[in-house]
Coordinates of C-alpha atoms and ligand atoms in Angstrom, one line a residue:
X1 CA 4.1 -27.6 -7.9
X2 CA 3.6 -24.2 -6.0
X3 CA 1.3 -21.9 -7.3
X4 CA 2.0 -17.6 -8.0
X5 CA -0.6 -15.6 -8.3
X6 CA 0.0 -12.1 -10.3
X7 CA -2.4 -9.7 -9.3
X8 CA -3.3 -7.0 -12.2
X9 CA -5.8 -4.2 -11.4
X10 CA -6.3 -2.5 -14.3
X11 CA -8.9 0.8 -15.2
X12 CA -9.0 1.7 -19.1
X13 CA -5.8 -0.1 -20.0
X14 CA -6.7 -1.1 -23.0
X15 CA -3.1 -0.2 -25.0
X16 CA -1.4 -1.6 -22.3
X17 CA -3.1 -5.1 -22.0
X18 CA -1.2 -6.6 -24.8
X19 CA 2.2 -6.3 -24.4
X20 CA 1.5 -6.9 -21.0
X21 CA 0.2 -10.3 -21.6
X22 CA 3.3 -11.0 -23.6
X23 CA 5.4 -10.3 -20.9
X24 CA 3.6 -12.7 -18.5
X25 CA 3.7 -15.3 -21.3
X26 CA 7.1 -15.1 -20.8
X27 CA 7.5 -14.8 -16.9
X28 CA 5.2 -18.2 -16.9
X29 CA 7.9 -19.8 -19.6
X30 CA 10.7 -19.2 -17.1
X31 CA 8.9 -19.9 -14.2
X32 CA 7.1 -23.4 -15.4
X33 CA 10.1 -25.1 -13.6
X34 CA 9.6 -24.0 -10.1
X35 CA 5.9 -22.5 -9.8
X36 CA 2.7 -22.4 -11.7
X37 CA 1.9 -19.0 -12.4
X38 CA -2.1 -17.7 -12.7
X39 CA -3.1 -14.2 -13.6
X40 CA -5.8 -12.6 -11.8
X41 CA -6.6 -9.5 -14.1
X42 CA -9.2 -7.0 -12.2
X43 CA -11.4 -4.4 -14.0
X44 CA -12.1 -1.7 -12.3
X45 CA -14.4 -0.4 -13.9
X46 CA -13.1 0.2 -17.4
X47 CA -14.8 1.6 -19.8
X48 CA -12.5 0.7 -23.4
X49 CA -12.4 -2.9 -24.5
X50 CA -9.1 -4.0 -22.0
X51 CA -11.9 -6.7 -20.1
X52 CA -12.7 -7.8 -23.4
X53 CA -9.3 -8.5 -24.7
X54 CA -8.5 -10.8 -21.5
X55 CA -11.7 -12.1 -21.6
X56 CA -10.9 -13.6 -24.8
X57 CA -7.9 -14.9 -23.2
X58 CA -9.3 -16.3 -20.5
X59 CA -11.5 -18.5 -23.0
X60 CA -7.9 -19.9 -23.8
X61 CA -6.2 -20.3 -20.9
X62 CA -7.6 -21.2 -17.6
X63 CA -4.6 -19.7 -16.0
X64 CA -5.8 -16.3 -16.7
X65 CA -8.5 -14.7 -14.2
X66 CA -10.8 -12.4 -14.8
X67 CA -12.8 -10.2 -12.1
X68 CA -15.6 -7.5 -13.6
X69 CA -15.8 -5.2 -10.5
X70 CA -19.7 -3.7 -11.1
X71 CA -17.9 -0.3 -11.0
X72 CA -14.4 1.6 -10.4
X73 CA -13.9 1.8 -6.8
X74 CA -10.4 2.4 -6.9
X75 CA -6.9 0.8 -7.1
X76 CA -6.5 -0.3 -3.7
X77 CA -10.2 -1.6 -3.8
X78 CA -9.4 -3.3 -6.9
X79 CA -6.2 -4.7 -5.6
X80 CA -7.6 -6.1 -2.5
X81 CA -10.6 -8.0 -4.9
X82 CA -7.5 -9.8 -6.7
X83 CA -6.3 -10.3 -2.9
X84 CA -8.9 -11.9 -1.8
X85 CA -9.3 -14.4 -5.0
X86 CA -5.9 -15.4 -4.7
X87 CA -4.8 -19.1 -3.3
X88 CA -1.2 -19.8 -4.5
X89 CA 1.5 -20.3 -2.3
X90 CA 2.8 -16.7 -3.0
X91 CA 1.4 -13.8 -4.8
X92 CA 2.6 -10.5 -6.4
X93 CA 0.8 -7.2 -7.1
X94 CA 1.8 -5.3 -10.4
X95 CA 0.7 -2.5 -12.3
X96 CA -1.1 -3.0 -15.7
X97 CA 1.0 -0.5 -17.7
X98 CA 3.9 -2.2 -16.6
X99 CA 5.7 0.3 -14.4
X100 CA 6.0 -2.6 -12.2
X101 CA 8.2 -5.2 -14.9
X102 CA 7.1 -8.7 -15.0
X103 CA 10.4 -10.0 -15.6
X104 CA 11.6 -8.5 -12.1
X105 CA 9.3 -11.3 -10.3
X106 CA 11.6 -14.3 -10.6
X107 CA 14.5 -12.3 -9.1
X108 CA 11.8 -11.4 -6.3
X109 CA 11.0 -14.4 -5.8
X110 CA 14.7 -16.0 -5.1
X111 CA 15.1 -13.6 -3.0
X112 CA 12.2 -14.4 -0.8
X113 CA 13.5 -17.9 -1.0
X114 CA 17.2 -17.2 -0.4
X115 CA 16.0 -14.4 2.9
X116 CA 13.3 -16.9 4.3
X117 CA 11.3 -14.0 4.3
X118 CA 7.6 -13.3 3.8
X119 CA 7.4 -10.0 1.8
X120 CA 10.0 -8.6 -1.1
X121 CA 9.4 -5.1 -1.5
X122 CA 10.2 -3.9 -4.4
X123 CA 11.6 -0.6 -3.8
X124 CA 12.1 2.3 -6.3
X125 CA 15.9 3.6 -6.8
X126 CA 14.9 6.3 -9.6
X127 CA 11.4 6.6 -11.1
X128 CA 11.9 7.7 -14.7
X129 CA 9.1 10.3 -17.1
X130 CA 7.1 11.3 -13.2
X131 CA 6.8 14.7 -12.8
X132 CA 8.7 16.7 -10.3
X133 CA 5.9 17.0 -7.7
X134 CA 5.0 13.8 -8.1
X135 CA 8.5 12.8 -7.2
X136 CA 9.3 15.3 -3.7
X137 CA 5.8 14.5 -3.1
X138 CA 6.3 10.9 -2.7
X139 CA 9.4 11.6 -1.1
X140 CA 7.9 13.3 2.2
X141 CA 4.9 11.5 2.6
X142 CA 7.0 8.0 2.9
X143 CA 9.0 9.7 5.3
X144 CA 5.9 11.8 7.1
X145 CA 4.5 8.7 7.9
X146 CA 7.2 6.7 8.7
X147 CA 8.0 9.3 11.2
X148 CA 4.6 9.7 12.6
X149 CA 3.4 5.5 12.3
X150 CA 4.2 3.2 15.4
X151 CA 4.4 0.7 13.0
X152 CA 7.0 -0.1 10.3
X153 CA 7.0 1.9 7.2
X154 CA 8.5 1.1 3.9
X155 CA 10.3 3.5 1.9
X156 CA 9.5 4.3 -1.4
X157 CA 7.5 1.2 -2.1
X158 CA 5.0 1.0 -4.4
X159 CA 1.9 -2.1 -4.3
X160 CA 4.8 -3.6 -6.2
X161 CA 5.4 -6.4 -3.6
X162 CA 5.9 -10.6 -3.6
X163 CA 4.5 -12.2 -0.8
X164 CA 3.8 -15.4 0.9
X165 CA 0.2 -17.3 1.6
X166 CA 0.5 -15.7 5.3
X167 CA 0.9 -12.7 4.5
X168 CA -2.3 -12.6 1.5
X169 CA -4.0 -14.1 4.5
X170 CA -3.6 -11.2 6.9
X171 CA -4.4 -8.6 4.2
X172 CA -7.5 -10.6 3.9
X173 CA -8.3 -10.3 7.9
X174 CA -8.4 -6.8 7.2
X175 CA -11.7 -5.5 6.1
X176 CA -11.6 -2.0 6.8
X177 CA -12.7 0.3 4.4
X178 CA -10.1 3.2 4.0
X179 CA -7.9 1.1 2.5
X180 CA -4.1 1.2 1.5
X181 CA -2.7 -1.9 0.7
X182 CA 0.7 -1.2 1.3
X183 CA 0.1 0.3 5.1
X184 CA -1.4 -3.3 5.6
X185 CA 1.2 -5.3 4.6
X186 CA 3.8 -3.2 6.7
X187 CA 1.5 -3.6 9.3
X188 CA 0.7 -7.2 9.1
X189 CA 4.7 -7.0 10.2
X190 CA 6.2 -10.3 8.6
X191 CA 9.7 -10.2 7.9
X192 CA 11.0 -8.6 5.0
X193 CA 13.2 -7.8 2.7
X194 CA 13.7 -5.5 -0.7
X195 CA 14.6 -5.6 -4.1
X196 CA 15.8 -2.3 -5.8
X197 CA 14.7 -0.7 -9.4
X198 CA 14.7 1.7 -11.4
X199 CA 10.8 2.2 -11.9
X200 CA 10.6 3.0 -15.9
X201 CA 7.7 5.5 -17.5
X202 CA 4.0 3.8 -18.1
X203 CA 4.1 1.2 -21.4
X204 CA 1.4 3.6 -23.0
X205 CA -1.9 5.8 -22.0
X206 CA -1.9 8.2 -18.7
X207 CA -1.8 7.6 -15.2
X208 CA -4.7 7.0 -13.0
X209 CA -3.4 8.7 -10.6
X210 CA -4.7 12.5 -10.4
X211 CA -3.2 14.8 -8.2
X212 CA -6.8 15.0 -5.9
X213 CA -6.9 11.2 -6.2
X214 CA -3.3 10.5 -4.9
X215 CA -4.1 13.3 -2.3
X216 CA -6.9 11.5 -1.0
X217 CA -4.9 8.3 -1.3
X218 CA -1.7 9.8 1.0
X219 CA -4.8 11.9 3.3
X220 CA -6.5 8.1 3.8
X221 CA -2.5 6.3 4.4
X222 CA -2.0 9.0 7.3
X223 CA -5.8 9.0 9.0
X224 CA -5.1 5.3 9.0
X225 CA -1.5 4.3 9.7
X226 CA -0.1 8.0 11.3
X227 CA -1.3 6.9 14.9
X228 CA 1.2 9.5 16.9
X229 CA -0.2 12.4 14.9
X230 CA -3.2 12.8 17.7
X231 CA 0.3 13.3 20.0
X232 CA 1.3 16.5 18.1
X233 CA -1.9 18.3 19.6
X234 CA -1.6 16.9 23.4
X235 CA 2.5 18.6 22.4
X236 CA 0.8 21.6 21.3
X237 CA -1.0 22.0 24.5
X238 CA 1.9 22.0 26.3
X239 CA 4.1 24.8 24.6
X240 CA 0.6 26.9 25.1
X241 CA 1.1 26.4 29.0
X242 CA 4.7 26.8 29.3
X243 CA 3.8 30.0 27.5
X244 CA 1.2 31.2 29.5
X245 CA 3.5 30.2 32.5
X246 CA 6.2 32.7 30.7
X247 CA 3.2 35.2 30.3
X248 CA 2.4 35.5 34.0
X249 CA 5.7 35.5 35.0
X250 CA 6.4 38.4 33.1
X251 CA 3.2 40.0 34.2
X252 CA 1.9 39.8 31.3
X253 CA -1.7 38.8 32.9
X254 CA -4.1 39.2 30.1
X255 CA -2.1 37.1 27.2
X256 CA -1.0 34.8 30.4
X257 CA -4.6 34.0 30.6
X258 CA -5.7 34.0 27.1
X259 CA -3.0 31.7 26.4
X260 CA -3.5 29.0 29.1
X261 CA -7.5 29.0 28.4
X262 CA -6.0 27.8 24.7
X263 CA -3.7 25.4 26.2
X264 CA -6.6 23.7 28.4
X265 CA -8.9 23.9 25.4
X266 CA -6.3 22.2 22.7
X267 CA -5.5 19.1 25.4
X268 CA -9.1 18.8 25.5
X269 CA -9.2 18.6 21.7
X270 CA -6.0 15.9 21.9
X271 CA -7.7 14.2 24.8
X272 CA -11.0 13.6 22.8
X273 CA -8.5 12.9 19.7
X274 CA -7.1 9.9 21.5
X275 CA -10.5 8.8 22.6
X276 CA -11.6 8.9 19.0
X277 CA -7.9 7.2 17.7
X278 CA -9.1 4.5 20.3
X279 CA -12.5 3.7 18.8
X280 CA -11.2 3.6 15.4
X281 CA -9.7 1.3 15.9
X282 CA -11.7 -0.9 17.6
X283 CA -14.1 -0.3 15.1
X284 CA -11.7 -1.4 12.2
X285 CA -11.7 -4.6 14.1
X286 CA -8.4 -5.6 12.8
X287 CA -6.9 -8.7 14.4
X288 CA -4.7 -8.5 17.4
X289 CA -1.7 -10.5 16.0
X290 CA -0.7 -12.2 13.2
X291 CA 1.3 -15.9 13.8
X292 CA 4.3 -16.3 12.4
X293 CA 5.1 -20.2 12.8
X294 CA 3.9 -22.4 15.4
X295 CA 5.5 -25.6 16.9
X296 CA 3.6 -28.8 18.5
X297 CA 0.4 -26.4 18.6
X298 CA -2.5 -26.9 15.8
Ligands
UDP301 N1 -6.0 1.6 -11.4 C1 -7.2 1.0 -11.0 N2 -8.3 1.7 -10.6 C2 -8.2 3.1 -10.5 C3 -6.9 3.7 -10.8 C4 -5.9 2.9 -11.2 O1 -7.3 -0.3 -11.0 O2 -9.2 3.7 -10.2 C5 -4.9 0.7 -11.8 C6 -4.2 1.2 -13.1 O3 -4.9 0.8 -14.2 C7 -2.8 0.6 -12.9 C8 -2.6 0.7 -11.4 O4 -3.9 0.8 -10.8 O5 -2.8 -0.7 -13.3 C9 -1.8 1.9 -10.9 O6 -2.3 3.1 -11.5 P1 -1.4 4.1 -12.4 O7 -0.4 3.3 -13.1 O8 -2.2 5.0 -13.1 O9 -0.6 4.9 -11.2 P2 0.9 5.4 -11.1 O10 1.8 4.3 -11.5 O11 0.9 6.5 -12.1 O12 1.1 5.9 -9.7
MG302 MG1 1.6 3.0 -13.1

């Protein structure tokens, strides 16, 4: 039978751990039909007794996984760890406090099937109990960095996403540090499709997710995926020369000058920015391509 793999980061879930697990009891009772499902539970860190709860379980059940990260490095880290441990034939990332509903996954997973696709992207129609920042914030960066990435973007997506082995093995090509999981799965470009919710409130506890952290989080998504940006300033050295040109047409000598010693000095700054762009990313060392299918070839 094909295997699923469930993914669970978790950091100081400990009142969420339970219900949770009764859910994915459940999801593994309808499921035992077509796929074997294995949870791969990742601790980030925590500091309450969550780990020790599914440790218990684990003692139980050998289809419950547990990985003790030595400290919290972060949900993406932590999500990548579960990544790289899976080995089913398709896995699925989820929230711990289950924002992300378990019960979802078998409708995901059909739909994969039905679409011969690679990815399901679970996509969020109304997120209910987030704040209204949270909401308009998440609303322009999608479309910030869809608008300045040369690659595909998905729209209000979350990590909540079901995917094939091919697709697990691309994110696991990918070793770069400044990580966001979600930016490499859109980048890894297999085809796709999405499944629509409405993304409930948290089970129990608080998020995670501080206003500094998802900050950094959206700052790290656009250093790494928002490759045009470095454009905006080579554009921005342009409207300084055609102004400078209006200048000293207008014999406006002085600011004509002034101006087109900042227009030489700001394509300097792009110039170098693209040289930089370019190194990144050979330093990053991600792979070239990814293969889709392949016929009479090994
Ligand atoms: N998480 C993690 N490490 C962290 C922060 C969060 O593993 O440093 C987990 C968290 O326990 C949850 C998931 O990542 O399972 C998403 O976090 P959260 O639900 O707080 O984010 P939100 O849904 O509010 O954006
Ligand atoms: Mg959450």
């Amino acid at each position: 039978m094909q295997i699923l793999d469930v993914i669970i980061p978790f950091y100081n879930e400990e009142e969420c751990i339970n219900p949770l697990l009764e859910e994915l009891f459940n999801l593994r009772n309808n499921l035992k039909d077509k796929l074997d499902v294995n949870f791969i539970f990742v601790n980030d860190g925590s500091t309450d007794n969550g780990a020790k709860i599914i440790q218990e379980q684990c003692a139980q059940n050998d289809f419950i996984k547990l990985i003790n990260l030595s400290r919290n490095f972060g949900h993406e880290i932590a999500t990548t760890a579960g990544i790289d441990s899976s080995k089913g034939d398709y896995t699925v990332i989820i929230d711990a406090d289950m924002q992300d509903p378990p019960n979802l996954i078998p409708e995901m997973y059909n739909i994969l099937c039905e679409n011969n696709c690679h990815v399901v992207h679970a996509i969020r129609k109304h997120r209910e109990k987030e704040t209204f920042f949270k909401k308009i914030s998440a609303d322009i960066f999608y479309r910030f960095l869809k608008i300045f990435s040369t690659n595909p973007v998905t729209l209000d997506s979350g990590d909540f996403k079901l995917f094939t082995a091919n697709v697990r093995d691309a994110v696991k090509s990918i070793r770069e540090h400044n990580r966001y999981v979600r930016g490499i799965i859109d980048w890894s470009g297999f085809k796709s499709t999405y499944y629509f919710y409405n993304r409930a409130g948290r089970k129990a506890g608080k998020t995670k997710y501080s206003p500094q952290k998802l900050f950094v989080l959206a700052f790290n998504a656009f250093i790494s995926f928002a490759d045009k940006l470095v454009y905006l300033i080579l554009i921005l050295a342009l409207l300084f020369f055609v102004l400078s040109i209006i200048f000293i047409f207008t014999h406006k000598y002085t600011a004509g000058t002034i101006i087109f010693i900042q227009a030489v000095q700001t394509a300097a700054i792009g110039l170098i920015g693209i040289y930089i762009k370019n190194i990144s990313l050979d330093t990053k060392n991600r792979p070239l391509y990814f293969i889709d299918t392949k016929y009479n070839l090994d």
